[in-house]
Short mmCIF file of N, CA and C in Angstrom, two decimals:
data_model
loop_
_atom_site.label_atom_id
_atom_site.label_comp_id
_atom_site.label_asym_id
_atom_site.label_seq_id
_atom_site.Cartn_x
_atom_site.Cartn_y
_atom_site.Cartn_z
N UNK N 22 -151.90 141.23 1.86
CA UNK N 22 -151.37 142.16 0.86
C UNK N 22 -150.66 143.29 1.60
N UNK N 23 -149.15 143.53 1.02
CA UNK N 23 -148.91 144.67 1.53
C UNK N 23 -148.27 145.52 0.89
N UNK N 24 -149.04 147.16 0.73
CA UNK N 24 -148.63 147.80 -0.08
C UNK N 24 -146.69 148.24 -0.31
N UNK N 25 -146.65 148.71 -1.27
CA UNK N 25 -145.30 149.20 -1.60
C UNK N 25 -145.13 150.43 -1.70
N UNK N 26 -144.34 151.26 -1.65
CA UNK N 26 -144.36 152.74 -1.91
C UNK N 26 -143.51 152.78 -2.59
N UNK N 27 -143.64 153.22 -4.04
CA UNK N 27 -142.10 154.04 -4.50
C UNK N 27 -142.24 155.62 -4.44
N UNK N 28 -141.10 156.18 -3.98
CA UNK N 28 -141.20 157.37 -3.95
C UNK N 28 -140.49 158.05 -5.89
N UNK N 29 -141.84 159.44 -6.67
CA UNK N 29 -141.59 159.35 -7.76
C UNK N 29 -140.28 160.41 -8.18
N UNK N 30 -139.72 160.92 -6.75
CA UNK N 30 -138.29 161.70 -7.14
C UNK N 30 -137.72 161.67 -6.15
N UNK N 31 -136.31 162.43 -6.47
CA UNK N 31 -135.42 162.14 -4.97
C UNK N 31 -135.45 163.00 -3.81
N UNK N 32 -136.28 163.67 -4.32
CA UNK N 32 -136.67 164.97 -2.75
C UNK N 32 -137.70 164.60 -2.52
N UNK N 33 -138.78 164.79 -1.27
CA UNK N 33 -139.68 165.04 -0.70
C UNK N 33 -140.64 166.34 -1.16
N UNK N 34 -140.81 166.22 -2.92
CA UNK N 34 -141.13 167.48 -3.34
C UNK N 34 -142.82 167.42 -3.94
N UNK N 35 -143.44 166.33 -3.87
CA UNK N 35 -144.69 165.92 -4.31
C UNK N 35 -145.39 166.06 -3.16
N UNK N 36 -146.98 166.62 -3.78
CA UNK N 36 -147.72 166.25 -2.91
C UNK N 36 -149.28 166.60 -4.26
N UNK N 37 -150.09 167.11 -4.39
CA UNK N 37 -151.03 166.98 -4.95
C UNK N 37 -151.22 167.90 -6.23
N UNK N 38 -149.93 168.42 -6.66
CA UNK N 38 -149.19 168.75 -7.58
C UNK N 38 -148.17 167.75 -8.55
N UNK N 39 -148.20 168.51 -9.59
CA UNK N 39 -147.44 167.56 -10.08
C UNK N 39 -145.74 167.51 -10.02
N UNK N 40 -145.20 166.39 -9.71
CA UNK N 40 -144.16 166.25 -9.17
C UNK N 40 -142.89 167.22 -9.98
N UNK N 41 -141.95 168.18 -9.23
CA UNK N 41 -141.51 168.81 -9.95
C UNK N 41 -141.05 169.94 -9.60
N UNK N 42 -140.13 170.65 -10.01
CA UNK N 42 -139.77 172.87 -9.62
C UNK N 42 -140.22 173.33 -10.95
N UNK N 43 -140.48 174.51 -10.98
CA UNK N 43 -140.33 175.23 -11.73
C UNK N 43 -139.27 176.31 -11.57
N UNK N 44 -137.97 176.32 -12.51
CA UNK N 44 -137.27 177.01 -12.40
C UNK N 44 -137.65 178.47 -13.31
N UNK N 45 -137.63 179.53 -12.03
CA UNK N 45 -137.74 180.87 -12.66
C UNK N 45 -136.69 181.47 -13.06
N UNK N 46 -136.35 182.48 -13.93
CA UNK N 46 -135.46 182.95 -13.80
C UNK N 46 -135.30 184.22 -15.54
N UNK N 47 -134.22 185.19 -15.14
CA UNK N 47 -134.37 186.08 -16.45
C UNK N 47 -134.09 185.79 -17.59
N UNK N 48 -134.37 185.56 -18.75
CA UNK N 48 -133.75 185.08 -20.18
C UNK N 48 -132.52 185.81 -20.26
N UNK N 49 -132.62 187.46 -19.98
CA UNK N 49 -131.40 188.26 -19.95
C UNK N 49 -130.17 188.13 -18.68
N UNK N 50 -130.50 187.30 -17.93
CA UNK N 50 -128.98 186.86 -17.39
C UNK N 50 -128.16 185.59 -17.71
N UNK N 51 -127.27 185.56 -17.00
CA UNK N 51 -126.13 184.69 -17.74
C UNK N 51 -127.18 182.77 -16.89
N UNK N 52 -127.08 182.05 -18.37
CA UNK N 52 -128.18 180.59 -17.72
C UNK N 52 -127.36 180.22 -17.63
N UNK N 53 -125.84 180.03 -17.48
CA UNK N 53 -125.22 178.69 -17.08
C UNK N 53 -125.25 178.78 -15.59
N UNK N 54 -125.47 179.24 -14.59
CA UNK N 54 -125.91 179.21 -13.29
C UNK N 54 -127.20 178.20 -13.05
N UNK N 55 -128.00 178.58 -13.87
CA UNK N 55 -129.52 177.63 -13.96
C UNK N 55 -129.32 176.35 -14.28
N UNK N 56 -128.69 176.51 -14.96
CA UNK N 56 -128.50 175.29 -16.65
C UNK N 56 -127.36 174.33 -15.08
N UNK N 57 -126.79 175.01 -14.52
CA UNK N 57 -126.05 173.90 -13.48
C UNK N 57 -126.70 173.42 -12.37
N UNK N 58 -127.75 174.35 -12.14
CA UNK N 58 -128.43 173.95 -10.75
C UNK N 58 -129.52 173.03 -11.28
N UNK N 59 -129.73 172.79 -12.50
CA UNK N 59 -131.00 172.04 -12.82
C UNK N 59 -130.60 170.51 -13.49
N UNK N 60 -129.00 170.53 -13.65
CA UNK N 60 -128.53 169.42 -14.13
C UNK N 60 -128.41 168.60 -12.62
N UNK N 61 -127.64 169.84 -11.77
CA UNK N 61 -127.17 169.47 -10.48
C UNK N 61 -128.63 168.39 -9.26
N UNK N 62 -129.88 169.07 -9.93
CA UNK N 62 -131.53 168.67 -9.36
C UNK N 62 -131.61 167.41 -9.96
N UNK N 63 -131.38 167.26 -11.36
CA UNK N 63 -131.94 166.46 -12.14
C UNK N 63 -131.31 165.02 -11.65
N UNK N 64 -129.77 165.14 -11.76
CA UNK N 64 -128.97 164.08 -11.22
C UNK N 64 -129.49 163.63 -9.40
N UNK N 65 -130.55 164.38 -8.99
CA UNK N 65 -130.96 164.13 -7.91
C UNK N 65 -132.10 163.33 -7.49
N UNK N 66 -132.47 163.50 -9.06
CA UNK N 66 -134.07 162.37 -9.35
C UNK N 66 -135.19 163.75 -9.32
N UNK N 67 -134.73 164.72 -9.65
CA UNK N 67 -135.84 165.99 -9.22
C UNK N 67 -136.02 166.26 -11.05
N UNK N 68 -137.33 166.26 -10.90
CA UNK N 68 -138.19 166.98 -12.32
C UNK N 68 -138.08 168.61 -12.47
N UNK N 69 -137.26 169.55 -13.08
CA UNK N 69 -137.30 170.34 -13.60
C UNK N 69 -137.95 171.28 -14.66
N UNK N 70 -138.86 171.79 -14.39
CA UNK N 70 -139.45 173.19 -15.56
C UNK N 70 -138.39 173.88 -15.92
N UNK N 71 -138.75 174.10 -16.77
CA UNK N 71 -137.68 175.05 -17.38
C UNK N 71 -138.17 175.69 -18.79
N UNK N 72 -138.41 176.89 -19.23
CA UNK N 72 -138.59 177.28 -19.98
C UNK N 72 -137.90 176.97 -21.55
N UNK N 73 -136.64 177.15 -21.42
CA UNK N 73 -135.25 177.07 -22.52
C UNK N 73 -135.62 175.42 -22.71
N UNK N 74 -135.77 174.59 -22.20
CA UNK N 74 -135.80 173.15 -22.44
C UNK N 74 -137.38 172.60 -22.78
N UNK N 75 -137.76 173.10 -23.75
CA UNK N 75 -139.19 172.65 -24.23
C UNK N 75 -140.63 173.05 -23.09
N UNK N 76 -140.12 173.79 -22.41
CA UNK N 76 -141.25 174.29 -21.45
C UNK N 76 -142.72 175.02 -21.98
N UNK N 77 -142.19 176.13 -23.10
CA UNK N 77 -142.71 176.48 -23.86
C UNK N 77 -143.83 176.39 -24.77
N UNK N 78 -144.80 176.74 -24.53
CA UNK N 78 -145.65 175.98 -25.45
C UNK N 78 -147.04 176.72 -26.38
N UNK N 79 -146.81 177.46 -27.13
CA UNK N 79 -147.99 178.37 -27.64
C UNK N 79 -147.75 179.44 -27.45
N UNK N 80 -148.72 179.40 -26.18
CA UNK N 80 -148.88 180.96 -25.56
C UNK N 80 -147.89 181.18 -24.30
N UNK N 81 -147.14 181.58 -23.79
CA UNK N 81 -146.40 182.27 -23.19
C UNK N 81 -146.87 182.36 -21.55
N UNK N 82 -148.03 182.75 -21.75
CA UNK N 82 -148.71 182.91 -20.06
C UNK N 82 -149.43 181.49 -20.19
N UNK N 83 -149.84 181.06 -20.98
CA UNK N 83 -150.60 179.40 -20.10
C UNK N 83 -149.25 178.97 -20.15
N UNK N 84 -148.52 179.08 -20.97
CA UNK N 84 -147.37 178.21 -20.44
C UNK N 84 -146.53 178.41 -18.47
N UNK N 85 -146.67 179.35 -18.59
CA UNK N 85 -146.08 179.88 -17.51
C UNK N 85 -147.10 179.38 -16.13
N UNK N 86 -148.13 179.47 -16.12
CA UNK N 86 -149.31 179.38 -15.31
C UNK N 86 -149.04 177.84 -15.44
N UNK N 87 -149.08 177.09 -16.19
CA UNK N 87 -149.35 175.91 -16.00
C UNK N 87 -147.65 175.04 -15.24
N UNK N 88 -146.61 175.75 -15.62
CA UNK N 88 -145.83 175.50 -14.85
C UNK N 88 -145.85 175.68 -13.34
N UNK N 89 -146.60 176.68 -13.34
CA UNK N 89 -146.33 176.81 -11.40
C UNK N 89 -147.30 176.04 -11.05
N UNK N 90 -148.65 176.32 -11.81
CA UNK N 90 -149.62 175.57 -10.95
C UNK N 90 -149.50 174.10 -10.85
N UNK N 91 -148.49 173.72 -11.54
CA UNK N 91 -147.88 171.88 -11.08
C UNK N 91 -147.11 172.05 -10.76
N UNK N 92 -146.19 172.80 -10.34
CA UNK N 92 -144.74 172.85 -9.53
C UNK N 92 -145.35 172.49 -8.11
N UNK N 93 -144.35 171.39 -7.70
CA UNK N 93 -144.06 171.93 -6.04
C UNK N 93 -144.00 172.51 -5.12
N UNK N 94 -142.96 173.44 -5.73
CA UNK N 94 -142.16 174.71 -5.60
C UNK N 94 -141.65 175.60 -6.76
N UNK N 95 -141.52 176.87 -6.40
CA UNK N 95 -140.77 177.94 -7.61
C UNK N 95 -139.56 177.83 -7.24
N UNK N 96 -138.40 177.47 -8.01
CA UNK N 96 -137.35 178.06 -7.59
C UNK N 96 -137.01 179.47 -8.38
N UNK N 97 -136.72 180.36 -7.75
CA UNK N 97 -136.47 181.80 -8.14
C UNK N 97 -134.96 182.43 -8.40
N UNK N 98 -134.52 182.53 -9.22
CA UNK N 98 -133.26 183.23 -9.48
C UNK N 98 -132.71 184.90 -9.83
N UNK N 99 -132.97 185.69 -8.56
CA UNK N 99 -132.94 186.60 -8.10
C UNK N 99 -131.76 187.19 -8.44
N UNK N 100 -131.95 188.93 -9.63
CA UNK N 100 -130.92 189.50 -10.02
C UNK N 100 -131.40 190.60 -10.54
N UNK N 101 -130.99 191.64 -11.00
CA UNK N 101 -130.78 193.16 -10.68
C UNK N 101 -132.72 192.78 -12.27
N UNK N 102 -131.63 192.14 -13.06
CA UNK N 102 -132.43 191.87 -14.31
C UNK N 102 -133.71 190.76 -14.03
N UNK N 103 -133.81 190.15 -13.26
CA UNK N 103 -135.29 189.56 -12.76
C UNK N 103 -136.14 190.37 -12.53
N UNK N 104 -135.31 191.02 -11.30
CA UNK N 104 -136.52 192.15 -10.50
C UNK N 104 -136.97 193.31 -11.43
N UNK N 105 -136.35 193.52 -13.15
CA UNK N 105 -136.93 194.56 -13.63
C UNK N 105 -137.74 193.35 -14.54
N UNK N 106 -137.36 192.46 -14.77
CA UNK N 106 -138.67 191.69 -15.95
C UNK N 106 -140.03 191.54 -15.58
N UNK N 107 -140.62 191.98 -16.35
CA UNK N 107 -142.45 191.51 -16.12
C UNK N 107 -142.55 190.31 -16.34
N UNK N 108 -142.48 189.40 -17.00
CA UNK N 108 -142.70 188.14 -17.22
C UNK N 108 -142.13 187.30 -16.12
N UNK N 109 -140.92 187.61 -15.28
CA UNK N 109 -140.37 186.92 -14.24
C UNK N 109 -141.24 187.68 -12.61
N UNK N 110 -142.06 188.65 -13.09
CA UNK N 110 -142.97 189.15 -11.90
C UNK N 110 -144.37 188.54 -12.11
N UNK N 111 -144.64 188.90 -13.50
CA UNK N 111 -146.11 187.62 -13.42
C UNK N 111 -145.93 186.55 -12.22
N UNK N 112 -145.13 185.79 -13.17
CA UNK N 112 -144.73 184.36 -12.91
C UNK N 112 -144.09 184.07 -11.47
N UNK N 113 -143.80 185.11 -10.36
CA UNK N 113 -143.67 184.63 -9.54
C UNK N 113 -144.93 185.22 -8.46
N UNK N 114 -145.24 186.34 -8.66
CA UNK N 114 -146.55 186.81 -8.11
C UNK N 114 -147.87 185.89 -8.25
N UNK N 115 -147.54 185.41 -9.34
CA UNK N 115 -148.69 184.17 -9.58
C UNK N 115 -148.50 182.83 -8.62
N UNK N 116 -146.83 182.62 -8.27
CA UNK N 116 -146.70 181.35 -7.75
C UNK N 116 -147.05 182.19 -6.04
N UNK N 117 -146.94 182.96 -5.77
CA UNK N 117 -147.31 183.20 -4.04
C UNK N 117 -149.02 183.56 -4.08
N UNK N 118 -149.67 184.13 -5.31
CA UNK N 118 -151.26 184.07 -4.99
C UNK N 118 -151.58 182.66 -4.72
N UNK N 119 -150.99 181.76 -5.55
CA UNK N 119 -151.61 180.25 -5.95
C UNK N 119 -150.90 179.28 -4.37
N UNK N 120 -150.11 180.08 -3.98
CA UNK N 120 -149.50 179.26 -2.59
C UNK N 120 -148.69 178.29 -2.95
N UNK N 121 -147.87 178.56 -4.25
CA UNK N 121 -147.01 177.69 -4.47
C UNK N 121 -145.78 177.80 -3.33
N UNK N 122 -145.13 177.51 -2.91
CA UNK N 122 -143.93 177.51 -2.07
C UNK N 122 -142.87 178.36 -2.93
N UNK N 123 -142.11 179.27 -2.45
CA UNK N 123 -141.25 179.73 -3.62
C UNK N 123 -139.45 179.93 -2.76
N UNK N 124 -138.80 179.57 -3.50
CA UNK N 124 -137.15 179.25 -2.70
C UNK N 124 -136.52 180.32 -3.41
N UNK N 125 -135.32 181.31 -2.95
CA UNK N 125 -134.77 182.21 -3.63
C UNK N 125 -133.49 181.94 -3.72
N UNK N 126 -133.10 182.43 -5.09
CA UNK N 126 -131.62 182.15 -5.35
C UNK N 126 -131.12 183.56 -5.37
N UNK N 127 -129.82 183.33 -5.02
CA UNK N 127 -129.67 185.31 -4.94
C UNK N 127 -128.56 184.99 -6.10
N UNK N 128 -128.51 185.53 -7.40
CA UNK N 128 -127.39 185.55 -8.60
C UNK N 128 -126.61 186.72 -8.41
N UNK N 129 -127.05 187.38 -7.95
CA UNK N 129 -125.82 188.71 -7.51
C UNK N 129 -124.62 188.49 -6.74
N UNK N 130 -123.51 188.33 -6.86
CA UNK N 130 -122.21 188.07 -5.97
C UNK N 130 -122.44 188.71 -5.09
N UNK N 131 -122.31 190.07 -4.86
CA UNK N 131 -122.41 190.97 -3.67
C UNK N 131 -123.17 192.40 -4.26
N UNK N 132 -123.64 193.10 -2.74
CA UNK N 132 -124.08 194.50 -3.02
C UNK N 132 -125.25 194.30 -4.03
N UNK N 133 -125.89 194.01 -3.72
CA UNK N 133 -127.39 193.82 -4.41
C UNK N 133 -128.40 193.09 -3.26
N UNK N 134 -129.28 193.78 -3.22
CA UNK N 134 -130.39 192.78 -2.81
C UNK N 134 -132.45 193.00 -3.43
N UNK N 135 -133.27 191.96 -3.43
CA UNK N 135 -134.02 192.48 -4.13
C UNK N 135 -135.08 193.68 -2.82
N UNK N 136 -135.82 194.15 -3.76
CA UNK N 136 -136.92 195.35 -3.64
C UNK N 136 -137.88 195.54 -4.29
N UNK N 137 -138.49 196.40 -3.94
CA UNK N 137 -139.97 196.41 -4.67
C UNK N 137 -140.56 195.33 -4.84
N UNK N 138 -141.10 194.93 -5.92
CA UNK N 138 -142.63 193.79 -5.56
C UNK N 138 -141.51 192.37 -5.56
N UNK N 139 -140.22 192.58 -5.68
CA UNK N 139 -139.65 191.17 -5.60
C UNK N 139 -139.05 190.87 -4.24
N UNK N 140 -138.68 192.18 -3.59
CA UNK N 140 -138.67 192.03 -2.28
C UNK N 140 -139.69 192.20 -1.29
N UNK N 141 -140.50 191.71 -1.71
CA UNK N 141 -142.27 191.75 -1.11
C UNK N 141 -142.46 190.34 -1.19
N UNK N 142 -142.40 189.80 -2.07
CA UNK N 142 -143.07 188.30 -2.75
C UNK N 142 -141.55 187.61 -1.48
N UNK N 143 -140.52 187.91 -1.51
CA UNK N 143 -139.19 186.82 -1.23
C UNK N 143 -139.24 187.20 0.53
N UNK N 144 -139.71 188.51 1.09
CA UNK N 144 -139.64 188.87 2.27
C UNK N 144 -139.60 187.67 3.66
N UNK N 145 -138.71 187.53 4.38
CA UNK N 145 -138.52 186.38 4.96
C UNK N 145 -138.06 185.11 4.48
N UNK N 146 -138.03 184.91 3.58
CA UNK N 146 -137.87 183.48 2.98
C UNK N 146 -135.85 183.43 2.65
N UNK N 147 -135.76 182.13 2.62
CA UNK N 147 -133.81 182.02 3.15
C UNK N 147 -133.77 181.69 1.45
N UNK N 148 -132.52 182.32 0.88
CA UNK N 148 -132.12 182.68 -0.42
C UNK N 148 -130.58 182.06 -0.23
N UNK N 149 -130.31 181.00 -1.04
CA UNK N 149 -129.34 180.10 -1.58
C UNK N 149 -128.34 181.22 -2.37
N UNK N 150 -127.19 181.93 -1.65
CA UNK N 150 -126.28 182.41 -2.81
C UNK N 150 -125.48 181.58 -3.88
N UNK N 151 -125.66 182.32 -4.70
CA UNK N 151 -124.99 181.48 -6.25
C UNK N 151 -124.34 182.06 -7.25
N UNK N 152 -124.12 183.45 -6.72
CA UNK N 152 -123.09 184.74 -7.78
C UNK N 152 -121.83 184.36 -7.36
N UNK N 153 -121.68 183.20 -6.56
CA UNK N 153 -119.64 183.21 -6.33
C UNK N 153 -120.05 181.79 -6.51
N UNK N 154 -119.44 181.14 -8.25
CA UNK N 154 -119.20 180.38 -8.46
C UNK N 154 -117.97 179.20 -7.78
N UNK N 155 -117.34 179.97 -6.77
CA UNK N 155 -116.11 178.82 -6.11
C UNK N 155 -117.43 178.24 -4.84
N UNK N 156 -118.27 178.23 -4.55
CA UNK N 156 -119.14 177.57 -3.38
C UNK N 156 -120.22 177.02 -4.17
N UNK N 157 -119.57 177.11 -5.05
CA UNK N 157 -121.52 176.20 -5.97
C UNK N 157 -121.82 175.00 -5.46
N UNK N 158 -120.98 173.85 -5.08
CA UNK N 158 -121.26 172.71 -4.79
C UNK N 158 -121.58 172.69 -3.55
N UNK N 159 -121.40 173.62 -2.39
CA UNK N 159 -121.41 173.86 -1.07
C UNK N 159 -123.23 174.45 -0.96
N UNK N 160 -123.51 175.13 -1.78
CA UNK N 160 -124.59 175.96 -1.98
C UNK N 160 -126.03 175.35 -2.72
N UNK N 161 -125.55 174.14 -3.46
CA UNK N 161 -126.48 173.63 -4.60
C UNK N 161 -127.00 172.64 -3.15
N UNK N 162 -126.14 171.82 -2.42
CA UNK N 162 -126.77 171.36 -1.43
C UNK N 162 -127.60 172.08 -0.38
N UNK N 163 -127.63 173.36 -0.26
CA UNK N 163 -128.03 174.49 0.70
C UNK N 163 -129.17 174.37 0.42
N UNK N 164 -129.52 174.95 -1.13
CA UNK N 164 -130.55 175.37 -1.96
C UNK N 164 -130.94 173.87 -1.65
N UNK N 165 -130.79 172.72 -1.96
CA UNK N 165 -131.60 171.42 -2.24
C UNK N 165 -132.72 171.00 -0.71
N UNK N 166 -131.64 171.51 0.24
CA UNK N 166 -132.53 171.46 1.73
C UNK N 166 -133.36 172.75 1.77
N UNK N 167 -133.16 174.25 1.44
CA UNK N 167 -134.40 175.05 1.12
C UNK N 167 -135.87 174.57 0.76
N UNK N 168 -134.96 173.94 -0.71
CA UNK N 168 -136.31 173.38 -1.02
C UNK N 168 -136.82 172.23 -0.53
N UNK N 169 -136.50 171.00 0.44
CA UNK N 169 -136.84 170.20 1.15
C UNK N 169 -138.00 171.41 2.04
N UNK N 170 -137.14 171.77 2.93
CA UNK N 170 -138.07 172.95 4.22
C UNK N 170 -139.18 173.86 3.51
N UNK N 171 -139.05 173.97 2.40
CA UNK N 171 -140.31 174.70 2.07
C UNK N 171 -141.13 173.78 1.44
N UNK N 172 -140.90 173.13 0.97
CA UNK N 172 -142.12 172.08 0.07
C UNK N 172 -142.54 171.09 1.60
N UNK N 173 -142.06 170.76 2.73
CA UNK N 173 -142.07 170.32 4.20
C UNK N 173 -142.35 168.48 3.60
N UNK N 174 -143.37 167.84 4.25
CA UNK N 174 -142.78 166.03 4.05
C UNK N 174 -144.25 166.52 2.79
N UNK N 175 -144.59 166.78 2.15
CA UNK N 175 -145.76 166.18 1.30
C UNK N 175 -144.80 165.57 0.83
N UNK N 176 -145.51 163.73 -0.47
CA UNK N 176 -145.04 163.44 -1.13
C UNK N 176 -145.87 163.09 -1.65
N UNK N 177 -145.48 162.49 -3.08
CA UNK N 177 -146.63 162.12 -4.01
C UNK N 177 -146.01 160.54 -4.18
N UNK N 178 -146.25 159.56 -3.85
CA UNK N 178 -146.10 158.43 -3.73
C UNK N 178 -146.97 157.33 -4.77
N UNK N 179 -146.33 156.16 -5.63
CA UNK N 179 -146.97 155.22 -5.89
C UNK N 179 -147.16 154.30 -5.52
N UNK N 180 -148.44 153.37 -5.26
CA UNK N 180 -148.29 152.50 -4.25
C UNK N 180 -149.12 151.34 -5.40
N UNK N 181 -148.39 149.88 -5.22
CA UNK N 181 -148.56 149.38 -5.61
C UNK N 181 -148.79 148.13 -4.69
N UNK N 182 -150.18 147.12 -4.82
CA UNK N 182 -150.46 146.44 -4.12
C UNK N 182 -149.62 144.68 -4.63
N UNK N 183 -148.54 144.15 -4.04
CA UNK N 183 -148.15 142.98 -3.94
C UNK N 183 -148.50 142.34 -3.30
N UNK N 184 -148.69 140.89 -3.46
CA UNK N 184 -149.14 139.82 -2.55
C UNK N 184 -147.49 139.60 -2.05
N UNK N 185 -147.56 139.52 -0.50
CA UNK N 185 -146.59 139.07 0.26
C UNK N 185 -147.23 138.34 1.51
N UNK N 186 -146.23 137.30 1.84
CA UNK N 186 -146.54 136.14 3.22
C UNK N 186 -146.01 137.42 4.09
N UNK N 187 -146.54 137.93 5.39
CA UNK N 187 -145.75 138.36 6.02
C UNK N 187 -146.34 137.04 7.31
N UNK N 188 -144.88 136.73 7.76
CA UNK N 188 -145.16 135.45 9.31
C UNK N 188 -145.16 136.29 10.33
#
């Protein structure tokens, strides 16, 4: 007998979590930035959270909690209006207590960077720019190896036992 592996997405993003990102990000900034990077994931074989797309569910904070604590990784979408939301500080302060891996997107074109408890939580970590829409396709691949290097080889693999002759 020899096992098979299918791998259950197209990144190296599983491991004893459930397979998947959770995309963070402000309700009050502009989502077609998100809404592209998550079509741009999806077409990649990558499972997406997302709040706006049925993420939602009841209560607001288990919803939120239960997204990170099965994410992979956070992906974070970093902007003047993140770093003042509470709900986008819960939710990412929660993903670095819990040791989720967290990847930063910087949405600001220029002359911005974050501070205070969001430049605490992101400190050191390499941030994918995405406020100059002419490099998006240059950048969505940037961001896709971020999140390779921070989520590192875990995978969450199915293995299925076939009978095969091996000679």
């Amino acid at each position: 007998v020899v096992p098979v592996v299918r791998v259950r997405c197209g990144l190296p993003l599983c491991g004893v979590r459930t397979c998947g990102l959770t995309l963070s990000f402000s309700i009050r900034d502009d989502q077609k930035t998100v809404e592209r990077v998550r079509k741009e994931l999806q077409a990649r074989g990558v499972k997406c959270w997302m709040d706006i797309h049925g993420g939602m569910k009841g209560d607001i904070y288990g919803s939120m909690a239960e997204a990170v604590q099965g994410a992979a990784c956070v992906v974070c979408f970093m902007s003047k209006k993140y770093q003042v939301s509470a709900n986008c500080k819960l939710e990412l302060t929660f993903a670095k207590q819990r040791g989720v891996p967290i990847v930063p997107v910087m949405m600001e074109a220029t002359g911005w960077e974050a501070s205070e408890w969001l430049g605490l939580v992101t400190a050191g970590l390499l941030w994918t720019p995405l406020g100059n829409g002419d490099e998006f396709a240059a950048n969505t691949s940037q961001l896709v190896k971020h999140i390779q290097d921070a989520v590192g080889v875990e995978m969450e693999v199915e293995v299925e036992l076939e009978e095969e002759t091996v000679d």
